[in-house]
CSV table of C-alpha atoms and ligand atoms in Angstrom, one decimal:
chain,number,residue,atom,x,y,z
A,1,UNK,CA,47.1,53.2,198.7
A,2,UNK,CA,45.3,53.6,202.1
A,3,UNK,CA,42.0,52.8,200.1
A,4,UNK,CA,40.4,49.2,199.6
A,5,UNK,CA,36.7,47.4,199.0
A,6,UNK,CA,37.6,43.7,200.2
A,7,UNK,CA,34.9,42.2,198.7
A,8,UNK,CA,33.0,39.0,199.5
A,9,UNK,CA,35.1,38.1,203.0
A,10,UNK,CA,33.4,36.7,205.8
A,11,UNK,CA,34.0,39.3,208.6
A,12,UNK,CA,34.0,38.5,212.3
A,13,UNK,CA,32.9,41.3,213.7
A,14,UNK,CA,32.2,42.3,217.2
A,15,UNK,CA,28.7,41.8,216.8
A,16,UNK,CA,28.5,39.1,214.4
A,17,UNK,CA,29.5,37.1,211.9
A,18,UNK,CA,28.9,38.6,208.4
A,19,UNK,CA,29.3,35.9,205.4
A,20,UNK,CA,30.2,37.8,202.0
A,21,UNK,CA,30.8,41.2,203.1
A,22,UNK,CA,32.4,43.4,201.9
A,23,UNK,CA,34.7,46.0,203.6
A,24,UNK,CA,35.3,49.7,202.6
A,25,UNK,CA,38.5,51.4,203.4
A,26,UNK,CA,39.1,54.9,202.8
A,27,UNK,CA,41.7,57.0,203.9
A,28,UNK,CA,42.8,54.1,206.4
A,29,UNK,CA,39.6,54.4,208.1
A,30,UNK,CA,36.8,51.9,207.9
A,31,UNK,CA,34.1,53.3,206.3
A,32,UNK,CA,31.9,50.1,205.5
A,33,UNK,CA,31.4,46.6,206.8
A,34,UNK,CA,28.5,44.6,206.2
A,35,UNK,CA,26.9,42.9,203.3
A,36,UNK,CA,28.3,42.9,200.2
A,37,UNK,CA,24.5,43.2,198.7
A,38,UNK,CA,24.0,46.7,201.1
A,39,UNK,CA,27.4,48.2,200.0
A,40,UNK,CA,26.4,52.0,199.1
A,41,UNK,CA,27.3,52.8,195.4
A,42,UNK,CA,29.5,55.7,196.6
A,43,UNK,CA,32.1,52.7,197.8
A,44,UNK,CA,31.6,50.5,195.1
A,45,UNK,CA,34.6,52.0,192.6
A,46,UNK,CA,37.4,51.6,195.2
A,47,UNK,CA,40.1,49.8,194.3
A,48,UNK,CA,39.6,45.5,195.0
A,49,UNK,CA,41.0,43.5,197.2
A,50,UNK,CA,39.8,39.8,197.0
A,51,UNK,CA,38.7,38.6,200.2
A,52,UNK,CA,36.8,35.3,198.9
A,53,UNK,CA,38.1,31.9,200.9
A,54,UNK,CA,39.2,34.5,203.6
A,55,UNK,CA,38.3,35.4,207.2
A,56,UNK,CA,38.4,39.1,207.7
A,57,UNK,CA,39.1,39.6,211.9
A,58,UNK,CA,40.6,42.8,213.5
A,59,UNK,CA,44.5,42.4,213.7
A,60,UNK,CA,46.1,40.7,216.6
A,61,UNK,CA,47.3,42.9,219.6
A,62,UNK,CA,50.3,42.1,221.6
A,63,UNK,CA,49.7,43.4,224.6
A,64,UNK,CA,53.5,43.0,225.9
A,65,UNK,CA,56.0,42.2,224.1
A,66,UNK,CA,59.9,43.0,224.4
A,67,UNK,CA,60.6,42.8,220.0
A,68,UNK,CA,64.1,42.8,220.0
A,69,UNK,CA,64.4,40.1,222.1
A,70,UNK,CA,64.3,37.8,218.9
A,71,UNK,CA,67.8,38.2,219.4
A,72,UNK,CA,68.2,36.3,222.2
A,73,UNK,CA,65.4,33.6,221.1
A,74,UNK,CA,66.6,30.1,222.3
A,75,UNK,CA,69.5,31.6,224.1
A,76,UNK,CA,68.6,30.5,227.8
A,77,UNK,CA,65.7,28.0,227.7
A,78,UNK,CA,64.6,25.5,230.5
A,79,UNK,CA,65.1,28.1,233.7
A,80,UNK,CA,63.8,29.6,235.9
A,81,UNK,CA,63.0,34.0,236.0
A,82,UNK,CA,65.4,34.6,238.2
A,83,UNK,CA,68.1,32.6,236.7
A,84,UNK,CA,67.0,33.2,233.4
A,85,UNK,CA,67.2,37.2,234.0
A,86,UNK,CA,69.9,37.4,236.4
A,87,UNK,CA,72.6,35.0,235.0
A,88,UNK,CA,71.6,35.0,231.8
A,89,UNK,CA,69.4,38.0,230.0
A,90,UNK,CA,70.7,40.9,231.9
A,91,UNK,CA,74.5,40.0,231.4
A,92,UNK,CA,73.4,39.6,227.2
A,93,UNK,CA,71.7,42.4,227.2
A,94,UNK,CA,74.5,44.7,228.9
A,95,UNK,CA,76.6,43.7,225.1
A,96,UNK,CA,73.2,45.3,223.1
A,97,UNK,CA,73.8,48.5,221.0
A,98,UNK,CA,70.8,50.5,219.2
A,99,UNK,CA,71.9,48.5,216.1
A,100,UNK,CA,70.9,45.2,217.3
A,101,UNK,CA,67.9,46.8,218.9
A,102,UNK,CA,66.6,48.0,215.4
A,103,UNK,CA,67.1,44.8,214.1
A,104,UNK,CA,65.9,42.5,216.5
A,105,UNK,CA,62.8,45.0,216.2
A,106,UNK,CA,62.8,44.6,212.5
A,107,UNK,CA,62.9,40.6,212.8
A,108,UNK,CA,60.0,40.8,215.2
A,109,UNK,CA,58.1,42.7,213.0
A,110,UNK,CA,58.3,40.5,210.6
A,111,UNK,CA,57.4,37.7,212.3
A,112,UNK,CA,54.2,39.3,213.7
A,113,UNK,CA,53.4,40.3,210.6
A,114,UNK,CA,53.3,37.2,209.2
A,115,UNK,CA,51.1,35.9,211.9
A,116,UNK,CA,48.1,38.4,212.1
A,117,UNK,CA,50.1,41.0,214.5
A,118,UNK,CA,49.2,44.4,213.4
A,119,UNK,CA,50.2,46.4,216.8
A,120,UNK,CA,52.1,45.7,220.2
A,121,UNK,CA,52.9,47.4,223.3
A,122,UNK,CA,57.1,46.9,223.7
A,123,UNK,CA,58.7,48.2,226.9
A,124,UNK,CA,63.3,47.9,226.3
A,125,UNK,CA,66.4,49.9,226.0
A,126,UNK,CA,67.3,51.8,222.7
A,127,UNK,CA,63.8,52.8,222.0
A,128,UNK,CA,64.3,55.2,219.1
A,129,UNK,CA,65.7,52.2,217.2
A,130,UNK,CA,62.6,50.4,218.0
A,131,UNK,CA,60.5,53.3,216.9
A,132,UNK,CA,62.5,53.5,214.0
A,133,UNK,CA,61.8,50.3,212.8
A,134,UNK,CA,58.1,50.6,213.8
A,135,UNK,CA,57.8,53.7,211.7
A,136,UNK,CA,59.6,51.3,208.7
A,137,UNK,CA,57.8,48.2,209.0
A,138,UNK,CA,54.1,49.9,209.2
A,139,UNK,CA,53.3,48.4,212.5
A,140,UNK,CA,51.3,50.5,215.1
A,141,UNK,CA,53.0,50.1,218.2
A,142,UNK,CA,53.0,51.7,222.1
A,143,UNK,CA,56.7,51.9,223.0
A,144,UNK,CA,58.1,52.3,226.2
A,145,UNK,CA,61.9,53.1,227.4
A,146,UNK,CA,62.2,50.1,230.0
A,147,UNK,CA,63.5,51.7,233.4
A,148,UNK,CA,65.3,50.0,236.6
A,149,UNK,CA,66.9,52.3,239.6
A,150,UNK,CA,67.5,50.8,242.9
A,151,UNK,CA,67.7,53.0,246.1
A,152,UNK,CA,71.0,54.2,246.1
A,153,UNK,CA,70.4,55.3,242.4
A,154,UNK,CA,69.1,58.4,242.5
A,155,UNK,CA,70.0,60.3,240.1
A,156,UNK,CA,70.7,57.4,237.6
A,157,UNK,CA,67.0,57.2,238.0
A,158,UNK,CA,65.8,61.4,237.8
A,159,UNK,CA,68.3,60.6,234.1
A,160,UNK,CA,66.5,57.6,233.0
A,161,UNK,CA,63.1,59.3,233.7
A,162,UNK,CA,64.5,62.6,231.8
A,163,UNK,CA,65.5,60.4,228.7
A,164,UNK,CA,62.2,58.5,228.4
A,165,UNK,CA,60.1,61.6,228.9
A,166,UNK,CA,61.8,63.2,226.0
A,167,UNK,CA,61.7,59.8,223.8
A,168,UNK,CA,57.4,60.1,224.6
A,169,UNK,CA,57.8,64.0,223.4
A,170,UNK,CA,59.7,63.2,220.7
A,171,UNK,CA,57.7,59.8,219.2
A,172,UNK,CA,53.8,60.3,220.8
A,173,UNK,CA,51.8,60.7,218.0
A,174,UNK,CA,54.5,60.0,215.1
A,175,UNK,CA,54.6,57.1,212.1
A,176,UNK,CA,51.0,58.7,210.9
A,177,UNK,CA,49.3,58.6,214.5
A,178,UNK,CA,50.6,54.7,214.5
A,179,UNK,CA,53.3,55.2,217.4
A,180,UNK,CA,51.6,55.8,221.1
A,181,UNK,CA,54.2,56.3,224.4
A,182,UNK,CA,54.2,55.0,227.9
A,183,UNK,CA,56.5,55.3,231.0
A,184,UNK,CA,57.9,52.0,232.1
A,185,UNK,CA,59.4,51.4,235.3
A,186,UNK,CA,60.4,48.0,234.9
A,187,UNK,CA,59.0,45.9,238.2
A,188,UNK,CA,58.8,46.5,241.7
A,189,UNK,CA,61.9,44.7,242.6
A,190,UNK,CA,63.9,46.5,240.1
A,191,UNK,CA,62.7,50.1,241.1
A,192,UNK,CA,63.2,51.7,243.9
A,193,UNK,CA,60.4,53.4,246.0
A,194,UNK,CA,61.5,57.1,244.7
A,195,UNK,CA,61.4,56.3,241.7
A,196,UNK,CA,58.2,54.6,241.2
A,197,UNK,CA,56.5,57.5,242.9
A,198,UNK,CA,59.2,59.9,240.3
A,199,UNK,CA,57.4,57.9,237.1
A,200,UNK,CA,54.1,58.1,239.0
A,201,UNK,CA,54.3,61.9,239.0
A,202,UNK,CA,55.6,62.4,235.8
A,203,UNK,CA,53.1,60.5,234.4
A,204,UNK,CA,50.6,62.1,236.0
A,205,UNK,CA,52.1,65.4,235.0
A,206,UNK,CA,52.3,64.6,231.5
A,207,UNK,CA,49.3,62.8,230.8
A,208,UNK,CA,51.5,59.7,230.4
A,209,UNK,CA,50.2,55.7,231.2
A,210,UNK,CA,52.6,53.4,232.8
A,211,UNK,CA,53.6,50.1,231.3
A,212,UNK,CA,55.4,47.9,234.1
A,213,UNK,CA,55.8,43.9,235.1
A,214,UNK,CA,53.8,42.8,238.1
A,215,UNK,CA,53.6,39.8,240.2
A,216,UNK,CA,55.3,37.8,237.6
A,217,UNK,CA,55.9,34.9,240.4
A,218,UNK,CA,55.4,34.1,243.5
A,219,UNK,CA,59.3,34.9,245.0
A,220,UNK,CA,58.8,38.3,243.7
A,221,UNK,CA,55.6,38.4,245.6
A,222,UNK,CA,57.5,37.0,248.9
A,223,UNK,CA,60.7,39.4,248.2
A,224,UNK,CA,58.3,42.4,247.9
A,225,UNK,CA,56.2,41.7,251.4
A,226,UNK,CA,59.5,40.7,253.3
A,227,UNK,CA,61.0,44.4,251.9
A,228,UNK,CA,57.7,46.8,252.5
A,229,UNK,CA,54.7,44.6,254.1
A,230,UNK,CA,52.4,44.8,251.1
A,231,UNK,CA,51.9,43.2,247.5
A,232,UNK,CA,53.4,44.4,244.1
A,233,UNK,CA,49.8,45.2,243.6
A,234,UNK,CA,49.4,47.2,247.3
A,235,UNK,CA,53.1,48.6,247.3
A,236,UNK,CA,52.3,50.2,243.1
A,237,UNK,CA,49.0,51.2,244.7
A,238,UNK,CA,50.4,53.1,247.4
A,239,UNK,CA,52.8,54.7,245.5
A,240,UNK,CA,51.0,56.5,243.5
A,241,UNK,CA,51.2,54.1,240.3
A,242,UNK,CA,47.4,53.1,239.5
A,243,UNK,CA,46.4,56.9,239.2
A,244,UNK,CA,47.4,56.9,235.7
A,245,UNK,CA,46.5,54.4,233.4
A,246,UNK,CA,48.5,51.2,234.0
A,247,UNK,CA,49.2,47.9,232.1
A,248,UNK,CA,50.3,45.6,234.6
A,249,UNK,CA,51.9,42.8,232.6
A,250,UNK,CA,51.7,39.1,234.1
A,251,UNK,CA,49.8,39.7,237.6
A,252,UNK,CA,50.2,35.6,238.0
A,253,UNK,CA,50.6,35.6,241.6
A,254,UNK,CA,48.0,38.0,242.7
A,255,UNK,CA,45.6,37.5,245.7
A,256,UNK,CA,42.0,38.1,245.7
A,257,UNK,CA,42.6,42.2,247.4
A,258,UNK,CA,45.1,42.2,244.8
A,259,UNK,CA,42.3,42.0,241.9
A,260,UNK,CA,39.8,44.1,243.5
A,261,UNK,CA,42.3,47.0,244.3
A,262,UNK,CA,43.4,47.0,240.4
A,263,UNK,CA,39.4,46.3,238.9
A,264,UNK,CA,39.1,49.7,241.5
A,265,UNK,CA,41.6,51.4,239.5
A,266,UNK,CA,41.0,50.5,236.0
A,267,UNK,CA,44.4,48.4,236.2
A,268,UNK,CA,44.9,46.4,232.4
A,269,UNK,CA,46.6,43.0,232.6
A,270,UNK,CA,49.0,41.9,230.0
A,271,UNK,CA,48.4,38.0,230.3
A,272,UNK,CA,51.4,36.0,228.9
A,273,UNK,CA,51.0,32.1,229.4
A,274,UNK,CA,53.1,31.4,226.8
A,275,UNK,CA,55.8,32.8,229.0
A,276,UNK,CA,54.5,32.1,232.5
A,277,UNK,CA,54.3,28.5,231.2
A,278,UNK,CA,57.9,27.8,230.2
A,279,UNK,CA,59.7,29.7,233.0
A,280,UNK,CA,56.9,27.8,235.2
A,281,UNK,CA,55.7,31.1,237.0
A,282,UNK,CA,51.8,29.9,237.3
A,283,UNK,CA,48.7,30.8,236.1
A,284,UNK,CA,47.6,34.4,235.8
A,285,UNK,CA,44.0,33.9,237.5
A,286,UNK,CA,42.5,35.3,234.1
A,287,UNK,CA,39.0,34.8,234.6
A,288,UNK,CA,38.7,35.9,237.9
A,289,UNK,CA,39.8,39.1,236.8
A,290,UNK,CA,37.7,39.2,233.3
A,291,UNK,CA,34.6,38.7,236.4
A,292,UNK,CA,35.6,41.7,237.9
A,293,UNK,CA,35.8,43.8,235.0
A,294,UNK,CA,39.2,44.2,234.5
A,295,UNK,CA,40.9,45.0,230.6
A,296,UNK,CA,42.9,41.7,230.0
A,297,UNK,CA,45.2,41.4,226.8
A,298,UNK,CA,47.4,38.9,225.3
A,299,UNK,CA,50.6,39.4,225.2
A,300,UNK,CA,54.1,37.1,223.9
A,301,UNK,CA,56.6,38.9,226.6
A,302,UNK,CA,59.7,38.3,224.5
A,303,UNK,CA,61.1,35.6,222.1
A,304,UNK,CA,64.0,34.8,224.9
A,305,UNK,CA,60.9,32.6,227.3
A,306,UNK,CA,58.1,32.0,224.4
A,307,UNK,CA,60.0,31.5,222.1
A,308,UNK,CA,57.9,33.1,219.0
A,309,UNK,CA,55.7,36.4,219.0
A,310,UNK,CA,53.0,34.3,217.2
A,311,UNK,CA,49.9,35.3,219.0
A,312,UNK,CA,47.6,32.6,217.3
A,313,UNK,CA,48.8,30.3,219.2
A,314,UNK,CA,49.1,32.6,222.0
A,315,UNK,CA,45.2,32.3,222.1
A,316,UNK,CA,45.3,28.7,222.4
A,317,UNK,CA,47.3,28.6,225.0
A,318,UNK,CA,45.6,31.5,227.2
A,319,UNK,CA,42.3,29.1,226.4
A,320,UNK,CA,43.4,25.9,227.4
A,321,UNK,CA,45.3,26.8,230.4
A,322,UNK,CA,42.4,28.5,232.1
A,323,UNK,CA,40.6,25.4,231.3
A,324,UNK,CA,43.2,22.7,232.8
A,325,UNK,CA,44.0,24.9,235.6
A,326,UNK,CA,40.6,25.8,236.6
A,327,UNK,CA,39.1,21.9,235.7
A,328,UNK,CA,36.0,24.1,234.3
A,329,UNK,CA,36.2,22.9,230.1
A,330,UNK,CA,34.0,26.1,229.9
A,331,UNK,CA,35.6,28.6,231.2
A,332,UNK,CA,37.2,31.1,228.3
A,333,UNK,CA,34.7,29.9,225.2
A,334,UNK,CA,36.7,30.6,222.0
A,335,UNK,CA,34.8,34.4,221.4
A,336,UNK,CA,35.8,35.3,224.5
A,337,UNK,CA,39.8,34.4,223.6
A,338,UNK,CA,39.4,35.8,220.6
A,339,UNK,CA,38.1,38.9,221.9
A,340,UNK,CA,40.9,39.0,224.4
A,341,UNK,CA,43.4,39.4,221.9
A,342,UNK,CA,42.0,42.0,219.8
A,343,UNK,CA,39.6,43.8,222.0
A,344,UNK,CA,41.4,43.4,225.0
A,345,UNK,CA,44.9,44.5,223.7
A,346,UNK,CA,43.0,47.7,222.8
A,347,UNK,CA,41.8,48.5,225.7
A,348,UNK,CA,45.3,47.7,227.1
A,349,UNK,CA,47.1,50.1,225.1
A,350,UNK,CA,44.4,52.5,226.2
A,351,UNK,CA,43.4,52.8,221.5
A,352,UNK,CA,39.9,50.9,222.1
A,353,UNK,CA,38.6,54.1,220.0
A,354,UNK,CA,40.9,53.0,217.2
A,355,UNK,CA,41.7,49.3,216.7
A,356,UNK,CA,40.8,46.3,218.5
A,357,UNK,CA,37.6,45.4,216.6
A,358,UNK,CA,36.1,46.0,212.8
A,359,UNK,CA,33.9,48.7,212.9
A,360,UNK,CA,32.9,51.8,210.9
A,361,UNK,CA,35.1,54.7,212.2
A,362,UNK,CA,38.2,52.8,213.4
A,363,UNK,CA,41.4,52.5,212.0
A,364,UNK,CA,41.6,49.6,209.3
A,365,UNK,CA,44.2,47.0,211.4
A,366,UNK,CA,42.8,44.2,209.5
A,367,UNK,CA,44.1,40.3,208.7
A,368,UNK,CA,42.7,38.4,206.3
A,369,UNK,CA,43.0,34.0,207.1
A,370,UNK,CA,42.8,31.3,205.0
A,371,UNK,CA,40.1,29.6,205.9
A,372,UNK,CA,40.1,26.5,202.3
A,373,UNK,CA,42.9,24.5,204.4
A,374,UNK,CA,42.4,20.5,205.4
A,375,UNK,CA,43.0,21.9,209.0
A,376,UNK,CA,39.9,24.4,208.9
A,377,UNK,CA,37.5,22.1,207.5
A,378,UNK,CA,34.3,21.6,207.6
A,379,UNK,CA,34.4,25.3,207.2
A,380,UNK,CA,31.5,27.3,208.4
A,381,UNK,CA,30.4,30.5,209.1
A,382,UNK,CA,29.5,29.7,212.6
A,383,UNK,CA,32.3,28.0,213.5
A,384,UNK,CA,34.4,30.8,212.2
A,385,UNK,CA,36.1,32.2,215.9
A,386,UNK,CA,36.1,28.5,217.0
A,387,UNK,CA,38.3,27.7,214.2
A,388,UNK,CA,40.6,30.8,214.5
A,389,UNK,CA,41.3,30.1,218.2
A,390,UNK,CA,41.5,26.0,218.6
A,391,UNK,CA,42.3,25.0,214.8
A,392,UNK,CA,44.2,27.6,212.9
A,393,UNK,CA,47.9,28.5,213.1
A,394,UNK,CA,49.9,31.9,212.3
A,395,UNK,CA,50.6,30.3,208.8
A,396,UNK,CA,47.1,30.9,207.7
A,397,UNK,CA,47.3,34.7,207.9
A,398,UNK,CA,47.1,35.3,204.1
A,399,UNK,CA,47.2,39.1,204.3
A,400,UNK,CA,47.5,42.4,206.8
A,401,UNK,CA,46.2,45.3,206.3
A,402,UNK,CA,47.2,48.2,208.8
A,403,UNK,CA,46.0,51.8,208.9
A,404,UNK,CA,44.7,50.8,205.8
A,405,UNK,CA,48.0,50.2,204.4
A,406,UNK,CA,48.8,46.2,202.9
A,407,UNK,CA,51.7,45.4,204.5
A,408,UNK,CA,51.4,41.4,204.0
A,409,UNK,CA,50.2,40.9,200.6
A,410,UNK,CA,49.1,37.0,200.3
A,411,UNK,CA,52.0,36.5,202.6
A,412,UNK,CA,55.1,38.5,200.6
A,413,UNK,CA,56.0,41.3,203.3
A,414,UNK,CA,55.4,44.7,201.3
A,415,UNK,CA,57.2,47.2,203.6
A,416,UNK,CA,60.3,44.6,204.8
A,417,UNK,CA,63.4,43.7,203.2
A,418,UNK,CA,62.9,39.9,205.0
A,419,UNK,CA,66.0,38.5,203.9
A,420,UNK,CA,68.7,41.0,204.5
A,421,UNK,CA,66.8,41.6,207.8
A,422,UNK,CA,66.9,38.0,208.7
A,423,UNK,CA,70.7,37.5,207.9
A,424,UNK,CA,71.8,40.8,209.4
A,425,UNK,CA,69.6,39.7,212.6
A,426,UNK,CA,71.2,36.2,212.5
A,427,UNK,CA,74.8,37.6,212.4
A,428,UNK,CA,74.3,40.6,215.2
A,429,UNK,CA,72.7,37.8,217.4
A,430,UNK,CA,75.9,35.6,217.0
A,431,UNK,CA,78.3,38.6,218.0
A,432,UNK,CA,75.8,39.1,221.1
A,433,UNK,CA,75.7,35.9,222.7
A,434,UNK,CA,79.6,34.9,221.6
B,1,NI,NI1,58.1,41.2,230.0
């Protein structure tokens, strides 16, 4: 059933908020919003779904995430990156089969499901396993086969490239329209300079964007300069990488050229202080870039330095640390989060024609939030995004609607088996870490 009337919701839209609406959804497309009262009679016999003590928002886009790394959540905590990756994530990770990688996926979507998630973009190994359980769980998601080749790797690297250019032939476009591809060479100091400019071209060639880690900290920063006398940000640049579409995920330790060379480009930031927090990185000079134009998402990065996907509280986070960090209590209002991680995530994943925002034409990637809970009270329409970004948590989320499908109905998963997933999950992870 991709067709629904919610009826008498209050709706943040991008323009407004709309007390009792009422929303039309036919054929997974949005076909209505606005007042309940103005709903044309041609809408009216669709089947209902009850939307009163509810916020309706656009669903929540991760803009970089790495799902089956619920696997490894709480694994290595309290380091820092290079530790964390080197000594502990990489060797872990060496164990993983495409097994654990569909259900690590699986667990992920479930838990992002069940907190107002309704897309992500996921750069890892395995990735038809993490298709597969995208296509399954109803998500919509932009996958990316994660790639690393140093210099002496050569043609390692020309295979990698071959097997993720045939995973983008073989998944662009599939699950419906729900499943979108990117190339993803993994950082600058896990790539060599061949093979940055072999994705570059390829993704030129094939009308591909590139999903990549950038100026996560300041060492890699250091590391980078010592090695070819420019930044992450002016070594991608020069080779060839910001001539497609980019998502540059983290950009924490990047200089004032830095964020005018990628607002040139149309560069889209994944910002992550969930992550940059805990493995103390810093603080992604968010609204700086926003000033300059540039697309910034919210992203999770993965459950093994978060430790949850739960983007809710993802928002609070981006909010309050570009408060404390700049001393300015105004910078990043609530609307301007909010929008962030909807909007922004759109944009990120390059689908701002399809999702990020609840509008007549776009896809129907909805959540519905209880807003009759102690913790949202006094409840009004006007402090509707205030109370989504400083008050409310994931548990809230009622329902989630995506492509117009219900995949949470008043929080029972429709489309996963949560229990086997969660005790298969919990037994692989044991095996992985052991
Ligand atoms: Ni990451």
């Amino acid at each position: 059933m991709r067709d629904l009337l919610i009826r008498d919701v209050l709706a943040l839209t991008q323009a407004a908020v709309c007390p009792q609406a009422a929303i039309a959804v036919r054929d997974g497309e949005i076909a209505y919003i606005g007042p309940e009262a103005d709903l044309p009679p041609a809408y009216a016999g669709l089947p209902v779904y009850e939307g009163r003590g509810r916020i309706a928002m656009p669903g929540l886009v991760n803009a970089h995430t790495h799902a089956a790394m619920t696997l490894l959540r709480g694994y290595a905590d309290d380091l820092a990156l290079h530790e964390w990756l080197t000594q502990m994530i990489f060797p872990a990770e060496a164990r993983l089969t495409d097994e654990d990688v569909y259900f690590g996926t699986m667990l992920a979507c479930a838990e992002m499901i069940r907190s107002g998630t309704t897309c992500f973009a996921d750069m890892y190994f395995f990735m038809d396993a993490t298709a597969r359980a995208v296509a399954e769980s109803g998500m919509r998601a932009s996958l990316s086969v994660g790639m690393g080749s140093g210099a002496g790797d050569v043609d390692g690297g020309r295979a990698k490239l071959a097997g993720a250019l045939d995973f983008c032939s073989r998944w662009n476009g599939q699950a419906g329209g729900r499943i979108t591809t990117m190339l993803a060479p993994h950082a600058p100091y896990t790539c060599s300079t061949t093979f940055i400019e072999d994705v570059a071209r390829a993704a030129r060639a094939s009308g591909l964007g590139i999903h990549t880690h950038v100026s996560e900290t300041a060492r890699e920063v250091t590391e980078i300069v010592t090695e070819y006398g420019k930044s992450p940000v002016e070594h991608f640049e020069a080779l060839g990488v910001f001539d497609v579409p980019t998502l540059a995920a983290h950009c924490v330790a990047v200089s004032e050229r830095d964020i005018d060379i990628m607002a040139a480009h149309g560069v889209r930031v994944a910002h992550n202080p969930g992550s940059n927090m805990k493995l103390a990185s810093g603080v992604a000079p968010v609204v700086d870039m926003l000033a300059k134009g540039i697309a910034v998402g919210l992203g999770t990065d993965g459950a093994a330095s978060n430790n949850n996907l739960d983007m809710i509280e993802e928002m609070r986070l981006a909010t309050l640390l570009q408060k404390v960090s700049t001393g300015d209590p105004t910078a990043m209002p609530a609307a301007e989060c909010l929008t962030m991680a909807t909007m922004g995530g759109a944009r990120c994943l390059g689908l701002e024609q399809l999702i990020g925002s609840l509008e007549v034409g776009k896809r129907a990637d909805l959540i519905l939030v209880d807003h009759s809970l102690p913790h949202m009270e006094p409840f009004l329409a006007s402090r509707a995004t205030s109370h989504m970004v400083y008050a409310s948590s994931s548990s809230d989320v009622s329902s989630v609607i995506i492509d117009g499908s219900v995949v949470m109905d008043e929080r029972r998963l429709t489309t996963i088996d949560e229990t086997a997933i969660l005790a298969e999950a919990r037994r692989r992870a044991a095996v992985l870490v052991e």
